[in-house]
Coordinates of N, CA, C and O in Angstrom, one line a residue:
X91 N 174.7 17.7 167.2 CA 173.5 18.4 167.6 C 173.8 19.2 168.9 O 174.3 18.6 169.8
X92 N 173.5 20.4 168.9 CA 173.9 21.5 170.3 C 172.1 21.6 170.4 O 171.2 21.7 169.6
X93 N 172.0 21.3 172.1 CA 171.0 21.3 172.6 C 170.9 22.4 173.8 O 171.6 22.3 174.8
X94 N 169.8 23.6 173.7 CA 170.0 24.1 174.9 C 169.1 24.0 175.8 O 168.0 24.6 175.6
X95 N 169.2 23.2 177.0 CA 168.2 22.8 177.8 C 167.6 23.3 179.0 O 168.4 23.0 179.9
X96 N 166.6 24.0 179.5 CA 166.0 24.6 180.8 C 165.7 24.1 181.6 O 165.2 23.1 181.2
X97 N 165.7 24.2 182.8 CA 165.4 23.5 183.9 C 164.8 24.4 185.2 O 165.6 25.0 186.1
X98 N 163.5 24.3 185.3 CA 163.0 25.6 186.3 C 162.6 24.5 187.7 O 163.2 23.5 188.0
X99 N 161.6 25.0 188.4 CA 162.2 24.6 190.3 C 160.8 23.4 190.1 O 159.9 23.7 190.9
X100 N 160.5 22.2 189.5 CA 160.0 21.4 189.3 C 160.5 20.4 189.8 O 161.3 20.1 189.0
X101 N 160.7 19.7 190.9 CA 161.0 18.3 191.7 C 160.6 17.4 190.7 O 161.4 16.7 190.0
X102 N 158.7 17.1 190.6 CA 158.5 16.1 189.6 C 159.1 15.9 188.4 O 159.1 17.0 187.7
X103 N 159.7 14.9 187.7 CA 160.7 14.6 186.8 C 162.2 15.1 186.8 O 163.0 15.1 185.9
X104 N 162.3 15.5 187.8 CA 164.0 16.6 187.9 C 164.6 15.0 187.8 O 165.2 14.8 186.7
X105 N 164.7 13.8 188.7 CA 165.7 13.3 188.7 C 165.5 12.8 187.1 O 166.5 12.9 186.4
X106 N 164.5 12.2 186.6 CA 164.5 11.5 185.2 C 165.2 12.5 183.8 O 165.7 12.2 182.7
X107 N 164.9 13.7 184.6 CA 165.2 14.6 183.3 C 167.3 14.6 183.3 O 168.1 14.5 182.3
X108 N 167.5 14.8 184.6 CA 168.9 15.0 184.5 C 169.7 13.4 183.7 O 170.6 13.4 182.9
X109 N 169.1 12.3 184.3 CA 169.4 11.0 183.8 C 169.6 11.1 181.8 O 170.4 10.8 180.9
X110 N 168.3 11.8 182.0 CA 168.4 11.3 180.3 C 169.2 12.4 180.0 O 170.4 12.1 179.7
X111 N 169.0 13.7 180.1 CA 170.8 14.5 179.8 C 172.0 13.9 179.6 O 172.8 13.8 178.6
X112 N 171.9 13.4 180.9 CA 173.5 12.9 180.7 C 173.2 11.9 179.6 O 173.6 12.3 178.5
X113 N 172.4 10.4 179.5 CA 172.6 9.7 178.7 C 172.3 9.6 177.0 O 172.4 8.8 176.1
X114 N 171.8 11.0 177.0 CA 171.5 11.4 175.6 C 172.9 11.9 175.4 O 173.4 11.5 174.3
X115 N 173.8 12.6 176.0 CA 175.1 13.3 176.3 C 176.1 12.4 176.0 O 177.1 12.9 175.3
X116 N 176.3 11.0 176.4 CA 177.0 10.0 176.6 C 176.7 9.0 175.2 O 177.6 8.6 174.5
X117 N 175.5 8.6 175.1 CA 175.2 7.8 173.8 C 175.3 8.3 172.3 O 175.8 7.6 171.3
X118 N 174.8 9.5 172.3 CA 174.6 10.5 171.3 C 175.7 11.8 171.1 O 176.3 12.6 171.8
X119 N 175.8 11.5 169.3 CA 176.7 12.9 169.0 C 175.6 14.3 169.4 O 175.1 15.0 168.5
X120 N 175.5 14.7 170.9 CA 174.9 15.5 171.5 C 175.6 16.3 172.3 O 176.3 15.7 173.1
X121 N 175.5 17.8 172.4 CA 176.0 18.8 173.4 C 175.1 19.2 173.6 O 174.4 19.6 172.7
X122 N 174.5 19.2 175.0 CA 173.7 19.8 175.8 C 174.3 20.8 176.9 O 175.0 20.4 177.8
X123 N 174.0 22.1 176.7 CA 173.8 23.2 177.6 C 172.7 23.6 178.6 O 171.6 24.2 178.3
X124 N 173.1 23.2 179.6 CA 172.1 23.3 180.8 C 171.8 25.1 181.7 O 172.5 25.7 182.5
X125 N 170.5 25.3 181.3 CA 170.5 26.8 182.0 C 169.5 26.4 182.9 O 168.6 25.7 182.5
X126 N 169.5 26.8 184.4 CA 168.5 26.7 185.0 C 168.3 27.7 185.8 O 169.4 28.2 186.2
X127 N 167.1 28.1 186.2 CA 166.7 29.3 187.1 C 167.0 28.6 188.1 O 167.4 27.4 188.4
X128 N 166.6 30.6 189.1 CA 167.2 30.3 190.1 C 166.6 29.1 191.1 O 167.2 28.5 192.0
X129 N 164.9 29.2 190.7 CA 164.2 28.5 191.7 C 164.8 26.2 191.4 O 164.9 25.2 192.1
X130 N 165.0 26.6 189.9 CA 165.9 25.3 189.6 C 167.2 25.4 190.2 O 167.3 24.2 189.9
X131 N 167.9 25.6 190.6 CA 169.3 25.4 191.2 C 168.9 24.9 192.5 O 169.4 23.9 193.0
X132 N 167.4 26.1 193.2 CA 167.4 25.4 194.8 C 166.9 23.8 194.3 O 167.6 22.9 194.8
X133 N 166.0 23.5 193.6 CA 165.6 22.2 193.0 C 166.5 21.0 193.1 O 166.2 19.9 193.6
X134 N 167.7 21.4 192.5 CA 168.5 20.7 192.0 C 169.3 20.4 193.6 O 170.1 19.5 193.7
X135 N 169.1 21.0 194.2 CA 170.0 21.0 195.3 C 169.5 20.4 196.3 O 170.0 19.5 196.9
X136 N 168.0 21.0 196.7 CA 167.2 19.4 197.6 C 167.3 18.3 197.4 O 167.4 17.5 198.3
X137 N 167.2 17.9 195.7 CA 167.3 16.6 195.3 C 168.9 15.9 195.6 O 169.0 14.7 195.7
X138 N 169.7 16.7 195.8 CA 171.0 16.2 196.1 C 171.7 15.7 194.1 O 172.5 14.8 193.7
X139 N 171.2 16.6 193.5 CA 171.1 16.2 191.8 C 172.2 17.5 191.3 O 172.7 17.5 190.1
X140 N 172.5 18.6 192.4 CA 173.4 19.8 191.9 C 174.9 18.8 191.0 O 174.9 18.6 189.8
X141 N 175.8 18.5 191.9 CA 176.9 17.7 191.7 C 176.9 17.2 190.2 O 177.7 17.5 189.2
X142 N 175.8 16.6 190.4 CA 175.7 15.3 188.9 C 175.6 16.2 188.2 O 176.7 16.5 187.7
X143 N 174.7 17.0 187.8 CA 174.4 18.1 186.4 C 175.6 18.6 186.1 O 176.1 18.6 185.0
X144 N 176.1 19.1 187.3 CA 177.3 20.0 187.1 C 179.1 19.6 186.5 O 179.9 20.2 185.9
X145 N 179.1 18.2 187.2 CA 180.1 17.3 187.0 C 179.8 17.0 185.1 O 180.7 17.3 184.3
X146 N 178.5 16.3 184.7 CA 178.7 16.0 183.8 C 178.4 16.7 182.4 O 178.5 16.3 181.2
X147 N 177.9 18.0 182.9 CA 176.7 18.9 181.4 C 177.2 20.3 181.8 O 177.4 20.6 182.9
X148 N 177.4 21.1 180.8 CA 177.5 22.6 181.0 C 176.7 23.1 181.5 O 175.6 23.0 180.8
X149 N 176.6 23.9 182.9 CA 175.4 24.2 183.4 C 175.7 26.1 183.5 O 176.8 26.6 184.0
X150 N 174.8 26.7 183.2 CA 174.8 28.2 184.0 C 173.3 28.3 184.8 O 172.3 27.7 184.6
X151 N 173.6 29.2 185.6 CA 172.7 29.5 186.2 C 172.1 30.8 186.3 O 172.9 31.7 186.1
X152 N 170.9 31.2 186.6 CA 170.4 32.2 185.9 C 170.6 33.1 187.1 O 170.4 32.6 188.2
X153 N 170.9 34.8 187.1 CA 171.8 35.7 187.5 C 170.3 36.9 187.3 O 169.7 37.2 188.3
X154 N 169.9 37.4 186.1 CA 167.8 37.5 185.6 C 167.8 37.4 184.8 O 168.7 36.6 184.5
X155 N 167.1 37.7 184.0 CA 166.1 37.1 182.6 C 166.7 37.3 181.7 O 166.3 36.7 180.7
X156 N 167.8 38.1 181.8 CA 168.5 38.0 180.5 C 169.9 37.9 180.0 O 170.4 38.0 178.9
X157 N 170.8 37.5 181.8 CA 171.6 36.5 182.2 C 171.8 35.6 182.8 O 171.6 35.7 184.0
X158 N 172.4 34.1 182.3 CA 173.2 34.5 181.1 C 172.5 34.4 179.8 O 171.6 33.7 179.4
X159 N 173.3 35.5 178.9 CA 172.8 36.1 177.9 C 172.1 35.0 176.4 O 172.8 34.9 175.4
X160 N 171.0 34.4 176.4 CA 170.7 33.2 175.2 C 170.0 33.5 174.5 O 169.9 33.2 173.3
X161 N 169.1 34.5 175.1 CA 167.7 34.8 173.5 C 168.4 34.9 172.3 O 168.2 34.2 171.3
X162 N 169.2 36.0 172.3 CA 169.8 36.0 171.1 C 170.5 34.8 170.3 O 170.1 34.6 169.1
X163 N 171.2 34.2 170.8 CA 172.3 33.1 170.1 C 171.0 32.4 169.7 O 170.9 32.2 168.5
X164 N 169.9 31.8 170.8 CA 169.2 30.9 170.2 C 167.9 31.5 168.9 O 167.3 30.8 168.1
X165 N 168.0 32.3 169.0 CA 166.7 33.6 168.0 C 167.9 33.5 166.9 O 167.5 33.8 165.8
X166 N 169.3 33.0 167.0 CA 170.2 33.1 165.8 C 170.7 31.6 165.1 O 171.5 31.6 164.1
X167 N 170.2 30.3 165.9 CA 170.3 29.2 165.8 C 171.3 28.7 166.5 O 172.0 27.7 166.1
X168 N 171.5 29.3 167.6 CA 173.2 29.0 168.1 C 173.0 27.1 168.4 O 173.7 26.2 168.1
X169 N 172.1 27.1 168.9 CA 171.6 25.6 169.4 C 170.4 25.4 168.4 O 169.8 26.2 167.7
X170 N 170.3 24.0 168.4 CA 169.7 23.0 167.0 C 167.9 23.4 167.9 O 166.8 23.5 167.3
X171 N 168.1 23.4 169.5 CA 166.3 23.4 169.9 C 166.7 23.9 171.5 O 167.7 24.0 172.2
X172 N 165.3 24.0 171.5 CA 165.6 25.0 173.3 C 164.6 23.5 173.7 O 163.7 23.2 172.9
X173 N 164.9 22.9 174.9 CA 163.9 22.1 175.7 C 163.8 22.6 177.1 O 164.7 23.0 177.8
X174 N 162.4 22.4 177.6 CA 162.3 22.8 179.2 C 161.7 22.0 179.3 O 160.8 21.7 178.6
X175 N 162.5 21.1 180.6 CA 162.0 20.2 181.4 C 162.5 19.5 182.5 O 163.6 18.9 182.4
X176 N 162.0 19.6 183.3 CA 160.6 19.9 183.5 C 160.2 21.7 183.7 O 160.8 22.7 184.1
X177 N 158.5 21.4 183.3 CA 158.5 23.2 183.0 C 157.4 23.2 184.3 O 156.4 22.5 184.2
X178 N 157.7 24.1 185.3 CA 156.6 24.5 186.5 C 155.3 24.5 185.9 O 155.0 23.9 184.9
X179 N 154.4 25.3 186.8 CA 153.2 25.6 186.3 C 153.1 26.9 186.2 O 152.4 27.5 185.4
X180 N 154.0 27.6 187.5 CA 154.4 28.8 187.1 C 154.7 29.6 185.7 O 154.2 30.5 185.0
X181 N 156.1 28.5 185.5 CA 156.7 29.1 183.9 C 155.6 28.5 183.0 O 155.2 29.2 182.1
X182 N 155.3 27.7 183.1 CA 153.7 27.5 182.1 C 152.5 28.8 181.9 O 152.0 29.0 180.8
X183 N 152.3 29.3 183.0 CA 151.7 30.1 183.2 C 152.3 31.6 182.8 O 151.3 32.3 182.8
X184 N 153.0 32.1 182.6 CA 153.8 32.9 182.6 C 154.3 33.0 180.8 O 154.5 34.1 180.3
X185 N 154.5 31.9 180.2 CA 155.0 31.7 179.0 C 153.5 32.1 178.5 O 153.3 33.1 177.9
X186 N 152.3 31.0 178.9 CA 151.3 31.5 178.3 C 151.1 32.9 177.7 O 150.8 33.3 176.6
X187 N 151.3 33.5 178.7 CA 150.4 34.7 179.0 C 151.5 36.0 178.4 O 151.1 37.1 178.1
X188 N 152.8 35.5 178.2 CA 154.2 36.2 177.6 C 154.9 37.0 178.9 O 155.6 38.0 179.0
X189 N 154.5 36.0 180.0 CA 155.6 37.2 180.9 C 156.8 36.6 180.8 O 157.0 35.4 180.8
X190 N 157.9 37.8 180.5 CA 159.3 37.2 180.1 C 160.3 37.8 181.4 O 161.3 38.4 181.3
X191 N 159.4 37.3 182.5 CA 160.7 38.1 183.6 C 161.9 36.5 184.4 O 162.7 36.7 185.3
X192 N 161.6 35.5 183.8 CA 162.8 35.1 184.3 C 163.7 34.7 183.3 O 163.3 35.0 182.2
X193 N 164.9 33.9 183.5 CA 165.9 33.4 182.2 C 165.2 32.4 181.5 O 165.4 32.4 180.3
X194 N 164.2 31.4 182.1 CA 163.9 30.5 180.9 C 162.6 31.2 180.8 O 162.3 30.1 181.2
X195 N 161.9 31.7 180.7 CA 161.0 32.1 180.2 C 161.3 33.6 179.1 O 160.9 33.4 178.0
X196 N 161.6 34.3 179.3 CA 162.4 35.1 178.3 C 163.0 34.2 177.5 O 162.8 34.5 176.3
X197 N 163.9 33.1 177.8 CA 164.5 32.4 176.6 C 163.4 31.6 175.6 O 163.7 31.3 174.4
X198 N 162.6 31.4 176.0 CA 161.4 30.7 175.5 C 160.1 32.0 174.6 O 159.4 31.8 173.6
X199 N 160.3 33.0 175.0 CA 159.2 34.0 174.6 C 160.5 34.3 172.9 O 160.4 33.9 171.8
X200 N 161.3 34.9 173.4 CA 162.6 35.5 172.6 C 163.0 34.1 171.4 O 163.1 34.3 170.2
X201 N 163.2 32.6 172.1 CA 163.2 32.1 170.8 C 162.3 31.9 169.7 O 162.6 31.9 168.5
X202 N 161.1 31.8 170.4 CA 159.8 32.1 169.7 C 159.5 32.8 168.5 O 158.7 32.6 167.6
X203 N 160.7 33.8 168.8 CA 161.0 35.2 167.8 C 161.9 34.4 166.5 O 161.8 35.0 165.4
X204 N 162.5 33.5 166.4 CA 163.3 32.9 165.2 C 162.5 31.6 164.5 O 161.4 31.3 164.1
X205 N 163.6 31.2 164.6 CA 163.4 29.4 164.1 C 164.2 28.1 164.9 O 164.2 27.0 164.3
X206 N 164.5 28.1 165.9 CA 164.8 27.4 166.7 C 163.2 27.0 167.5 O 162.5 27.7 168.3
X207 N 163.0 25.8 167.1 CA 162.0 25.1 167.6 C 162.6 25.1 169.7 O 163.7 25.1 170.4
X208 N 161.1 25.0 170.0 CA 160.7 24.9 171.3 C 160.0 23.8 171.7 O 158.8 23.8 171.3
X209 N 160.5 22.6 172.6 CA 159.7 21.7 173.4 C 160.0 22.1 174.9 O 161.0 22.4 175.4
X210 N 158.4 21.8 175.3 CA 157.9 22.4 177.0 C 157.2 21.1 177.4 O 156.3 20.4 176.9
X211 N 158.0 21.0 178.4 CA 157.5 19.1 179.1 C 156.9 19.7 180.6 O 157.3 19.3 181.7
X212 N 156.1 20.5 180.5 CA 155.2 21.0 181.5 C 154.9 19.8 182.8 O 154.7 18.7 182.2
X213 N 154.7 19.5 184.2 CA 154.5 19.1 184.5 C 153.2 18.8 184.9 O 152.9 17.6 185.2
X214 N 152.4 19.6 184.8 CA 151.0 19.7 185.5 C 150.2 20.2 184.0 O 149.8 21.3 183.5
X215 N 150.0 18.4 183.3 CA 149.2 18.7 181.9 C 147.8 17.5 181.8 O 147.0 17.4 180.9
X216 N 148.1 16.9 182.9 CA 147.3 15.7 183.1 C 146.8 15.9 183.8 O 147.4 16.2 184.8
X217 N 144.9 15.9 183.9 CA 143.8 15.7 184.8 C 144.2 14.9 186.0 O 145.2 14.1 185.9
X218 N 143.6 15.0 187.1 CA 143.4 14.2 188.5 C 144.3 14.1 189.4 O 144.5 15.2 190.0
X219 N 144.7 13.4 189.7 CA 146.3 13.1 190.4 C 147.9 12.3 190.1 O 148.0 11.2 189.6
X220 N 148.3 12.8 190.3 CA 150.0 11.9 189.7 C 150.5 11.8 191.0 O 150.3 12.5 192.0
X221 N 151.3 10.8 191.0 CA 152.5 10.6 192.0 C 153.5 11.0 192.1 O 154.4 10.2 191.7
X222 N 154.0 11.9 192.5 CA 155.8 12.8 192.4 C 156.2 12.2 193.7 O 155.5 11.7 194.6
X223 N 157.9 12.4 193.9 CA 158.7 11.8 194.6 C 159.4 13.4 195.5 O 159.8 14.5 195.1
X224 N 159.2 12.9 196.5 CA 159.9 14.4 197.6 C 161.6 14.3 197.5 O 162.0 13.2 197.2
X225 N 162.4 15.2 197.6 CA 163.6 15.0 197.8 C 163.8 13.9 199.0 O 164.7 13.1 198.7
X226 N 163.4 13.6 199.7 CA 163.5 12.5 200.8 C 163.7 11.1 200.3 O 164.4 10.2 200.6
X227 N 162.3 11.3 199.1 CA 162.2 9.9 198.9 C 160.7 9.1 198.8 O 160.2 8.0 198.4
X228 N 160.1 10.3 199.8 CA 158.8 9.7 200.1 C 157.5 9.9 198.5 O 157.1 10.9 197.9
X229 N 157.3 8.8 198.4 CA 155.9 9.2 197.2 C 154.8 10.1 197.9 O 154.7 10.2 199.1
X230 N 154.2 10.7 197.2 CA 152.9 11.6 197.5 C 152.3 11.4 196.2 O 152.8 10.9 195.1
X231 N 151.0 12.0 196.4 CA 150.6 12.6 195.2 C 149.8 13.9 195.1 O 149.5 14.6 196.1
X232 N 149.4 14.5 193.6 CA 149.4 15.8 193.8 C 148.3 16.2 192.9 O 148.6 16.2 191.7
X233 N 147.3 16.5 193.1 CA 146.6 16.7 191.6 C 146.2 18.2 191.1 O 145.9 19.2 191.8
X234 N 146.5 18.0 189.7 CA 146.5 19.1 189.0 C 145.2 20.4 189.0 O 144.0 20.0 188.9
X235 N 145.3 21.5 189.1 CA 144.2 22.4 189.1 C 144.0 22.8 187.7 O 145.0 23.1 187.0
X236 N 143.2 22.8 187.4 CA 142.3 23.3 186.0 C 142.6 24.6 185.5 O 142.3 24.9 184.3
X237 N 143.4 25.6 186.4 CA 144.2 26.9 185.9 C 145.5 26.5 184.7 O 146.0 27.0 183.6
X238 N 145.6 25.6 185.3 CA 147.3 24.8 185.0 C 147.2 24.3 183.8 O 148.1 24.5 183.0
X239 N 146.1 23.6 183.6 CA 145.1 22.4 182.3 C 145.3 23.7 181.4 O 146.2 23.8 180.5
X240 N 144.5 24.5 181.7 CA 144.3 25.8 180.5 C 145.3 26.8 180.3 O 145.4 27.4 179.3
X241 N 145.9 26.8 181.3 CA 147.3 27.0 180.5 C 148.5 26.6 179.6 O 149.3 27.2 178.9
X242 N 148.2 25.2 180.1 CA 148.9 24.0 179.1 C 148.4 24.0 177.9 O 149.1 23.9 176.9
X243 N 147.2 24.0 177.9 CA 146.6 24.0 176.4 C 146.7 25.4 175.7 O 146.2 25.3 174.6
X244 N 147.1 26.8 175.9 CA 146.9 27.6 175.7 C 148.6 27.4 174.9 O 148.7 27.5 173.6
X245 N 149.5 27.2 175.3 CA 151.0 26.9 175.4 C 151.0 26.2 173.7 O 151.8 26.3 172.8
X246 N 149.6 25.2 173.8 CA 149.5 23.9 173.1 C 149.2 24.7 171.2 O 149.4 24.3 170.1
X247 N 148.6 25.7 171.9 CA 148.1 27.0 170.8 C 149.6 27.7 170.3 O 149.3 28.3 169.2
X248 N 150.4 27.9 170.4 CA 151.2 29.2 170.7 C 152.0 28.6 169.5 O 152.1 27.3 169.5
X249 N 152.5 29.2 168.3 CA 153.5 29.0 167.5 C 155.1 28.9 167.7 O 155.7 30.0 168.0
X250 N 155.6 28.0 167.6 CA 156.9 27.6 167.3 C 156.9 26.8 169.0 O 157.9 26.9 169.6
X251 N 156.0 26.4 169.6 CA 156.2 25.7 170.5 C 155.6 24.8 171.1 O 154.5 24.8 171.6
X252 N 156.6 23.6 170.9 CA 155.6 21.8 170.7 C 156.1 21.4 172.0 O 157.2 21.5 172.4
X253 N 154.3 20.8 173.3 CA 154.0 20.5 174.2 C 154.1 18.7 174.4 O 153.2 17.9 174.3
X254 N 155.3 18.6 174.7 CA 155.3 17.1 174.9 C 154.8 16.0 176.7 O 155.0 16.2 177.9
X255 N 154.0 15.1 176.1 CA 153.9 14.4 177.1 C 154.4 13.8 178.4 O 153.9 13.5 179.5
X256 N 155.9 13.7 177.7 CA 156.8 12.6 178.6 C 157.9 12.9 178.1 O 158.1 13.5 177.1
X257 N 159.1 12.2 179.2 CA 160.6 12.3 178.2 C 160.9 11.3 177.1 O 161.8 11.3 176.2
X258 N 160.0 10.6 177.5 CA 160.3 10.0 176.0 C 159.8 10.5 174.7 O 160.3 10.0 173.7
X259 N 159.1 11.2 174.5 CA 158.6 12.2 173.4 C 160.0 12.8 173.3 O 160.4 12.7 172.2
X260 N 160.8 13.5 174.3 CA 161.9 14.4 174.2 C 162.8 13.2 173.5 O 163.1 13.4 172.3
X261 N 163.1 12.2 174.0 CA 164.5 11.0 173.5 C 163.6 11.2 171.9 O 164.0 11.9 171.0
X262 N 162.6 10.8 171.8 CA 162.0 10.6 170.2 C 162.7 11.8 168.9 O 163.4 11.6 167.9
X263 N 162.1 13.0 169.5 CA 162.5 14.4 168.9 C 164.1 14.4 168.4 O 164.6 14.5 167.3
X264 N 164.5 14.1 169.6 CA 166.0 14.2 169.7 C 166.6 13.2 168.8 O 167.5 13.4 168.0
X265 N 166.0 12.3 168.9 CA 166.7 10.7 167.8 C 166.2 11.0 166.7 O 167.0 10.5 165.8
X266 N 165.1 11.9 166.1 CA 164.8 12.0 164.9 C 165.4 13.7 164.7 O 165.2 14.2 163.6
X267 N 165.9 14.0 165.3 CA 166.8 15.4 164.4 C 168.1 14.9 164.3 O 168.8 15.3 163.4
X268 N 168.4 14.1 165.0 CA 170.1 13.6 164.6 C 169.7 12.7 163.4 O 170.2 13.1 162.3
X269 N 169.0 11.8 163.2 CA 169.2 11.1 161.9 C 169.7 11.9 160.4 O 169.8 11.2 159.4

């Protein structure tokens, strides 16, 4: 299974998401290709998480929207599924609405266009407050605005692209296309 995975400038779940990469990578007959914007690269790099992605998963990094070059391969099945996660509220917002000016969002409007299925693990989909972790270390918490809500749900509307709750919804997807 060839997995092509996005990664935009979301701190909350960045460290959980890179973990299961690798260990979906390591347990699983799985190739994961890692693309992340640019605002994900600085992401990855506060977290002190650059190294690990890069040491263990193919990673590129996004250069604009339509390098490096994927709509196509993926609009042609090059990869079994496109996943973003974690997905801003930005690129939530933006996917909604069809703006395709960065790499994963263009990759996401453009796969749209085929049959390569789309999962978006949005961060900001849950009412009230959540707890996210700072690159430091320190907990906070952060609660979601109602722009965000209705754009999640709008996302939740959109054909060929399924809105998952958690990463384990993603491990689930994934365990049930390899069977």
């Amino acid at each position: 299974m060839k997995i092509a995975w996005g990664i935009t400038g979301s701190g909350d779940l960045i460290v959980e998401a890179v973990e299961l990469m690798i260990q979906l990578q390591q347990e699983h007959d799985v190739k994961i290709d890692v693309f992340v914007s640019k605002a994900g690269r600085q992401v990855l790099n506060w977290y002190r998480l650059w190294n690990k992605v890069s040491d263990n998963l193919n990673v590129k990094v996004e250069v604009d929207s339509n390098v490096p070059f994927i709509a196509g391969p993926l609009q042609m099945g090059k990869w079994d599924i496109l996943i973003v996660a974690p997905l801003t509220a930005n690129s939530a917002a933006k996917i909604a609405y069809g703006i395709e000016d960065t790499l994963i969002t263009n990759a996401v409007a453009q796969t749209c266009k085929g049959k390569t299925p789309v999962l978006l693990l949005p961060v900001d989909q849950v009412p009230g407050e959540i707890e996210t972790v700072a690159p430091n270390g320190m907990r906070f918490k952060i609660r979601t605005r109602n722009v965000d809500l209705e754009n999640v749900a709008r996302l939740r509307e959109m054909e060929g692209i399924t809105v998952v709750a958690s990463l384990d919804d993603i491990t689930q997807k994934i365990k049930s296309m390899i069977k």
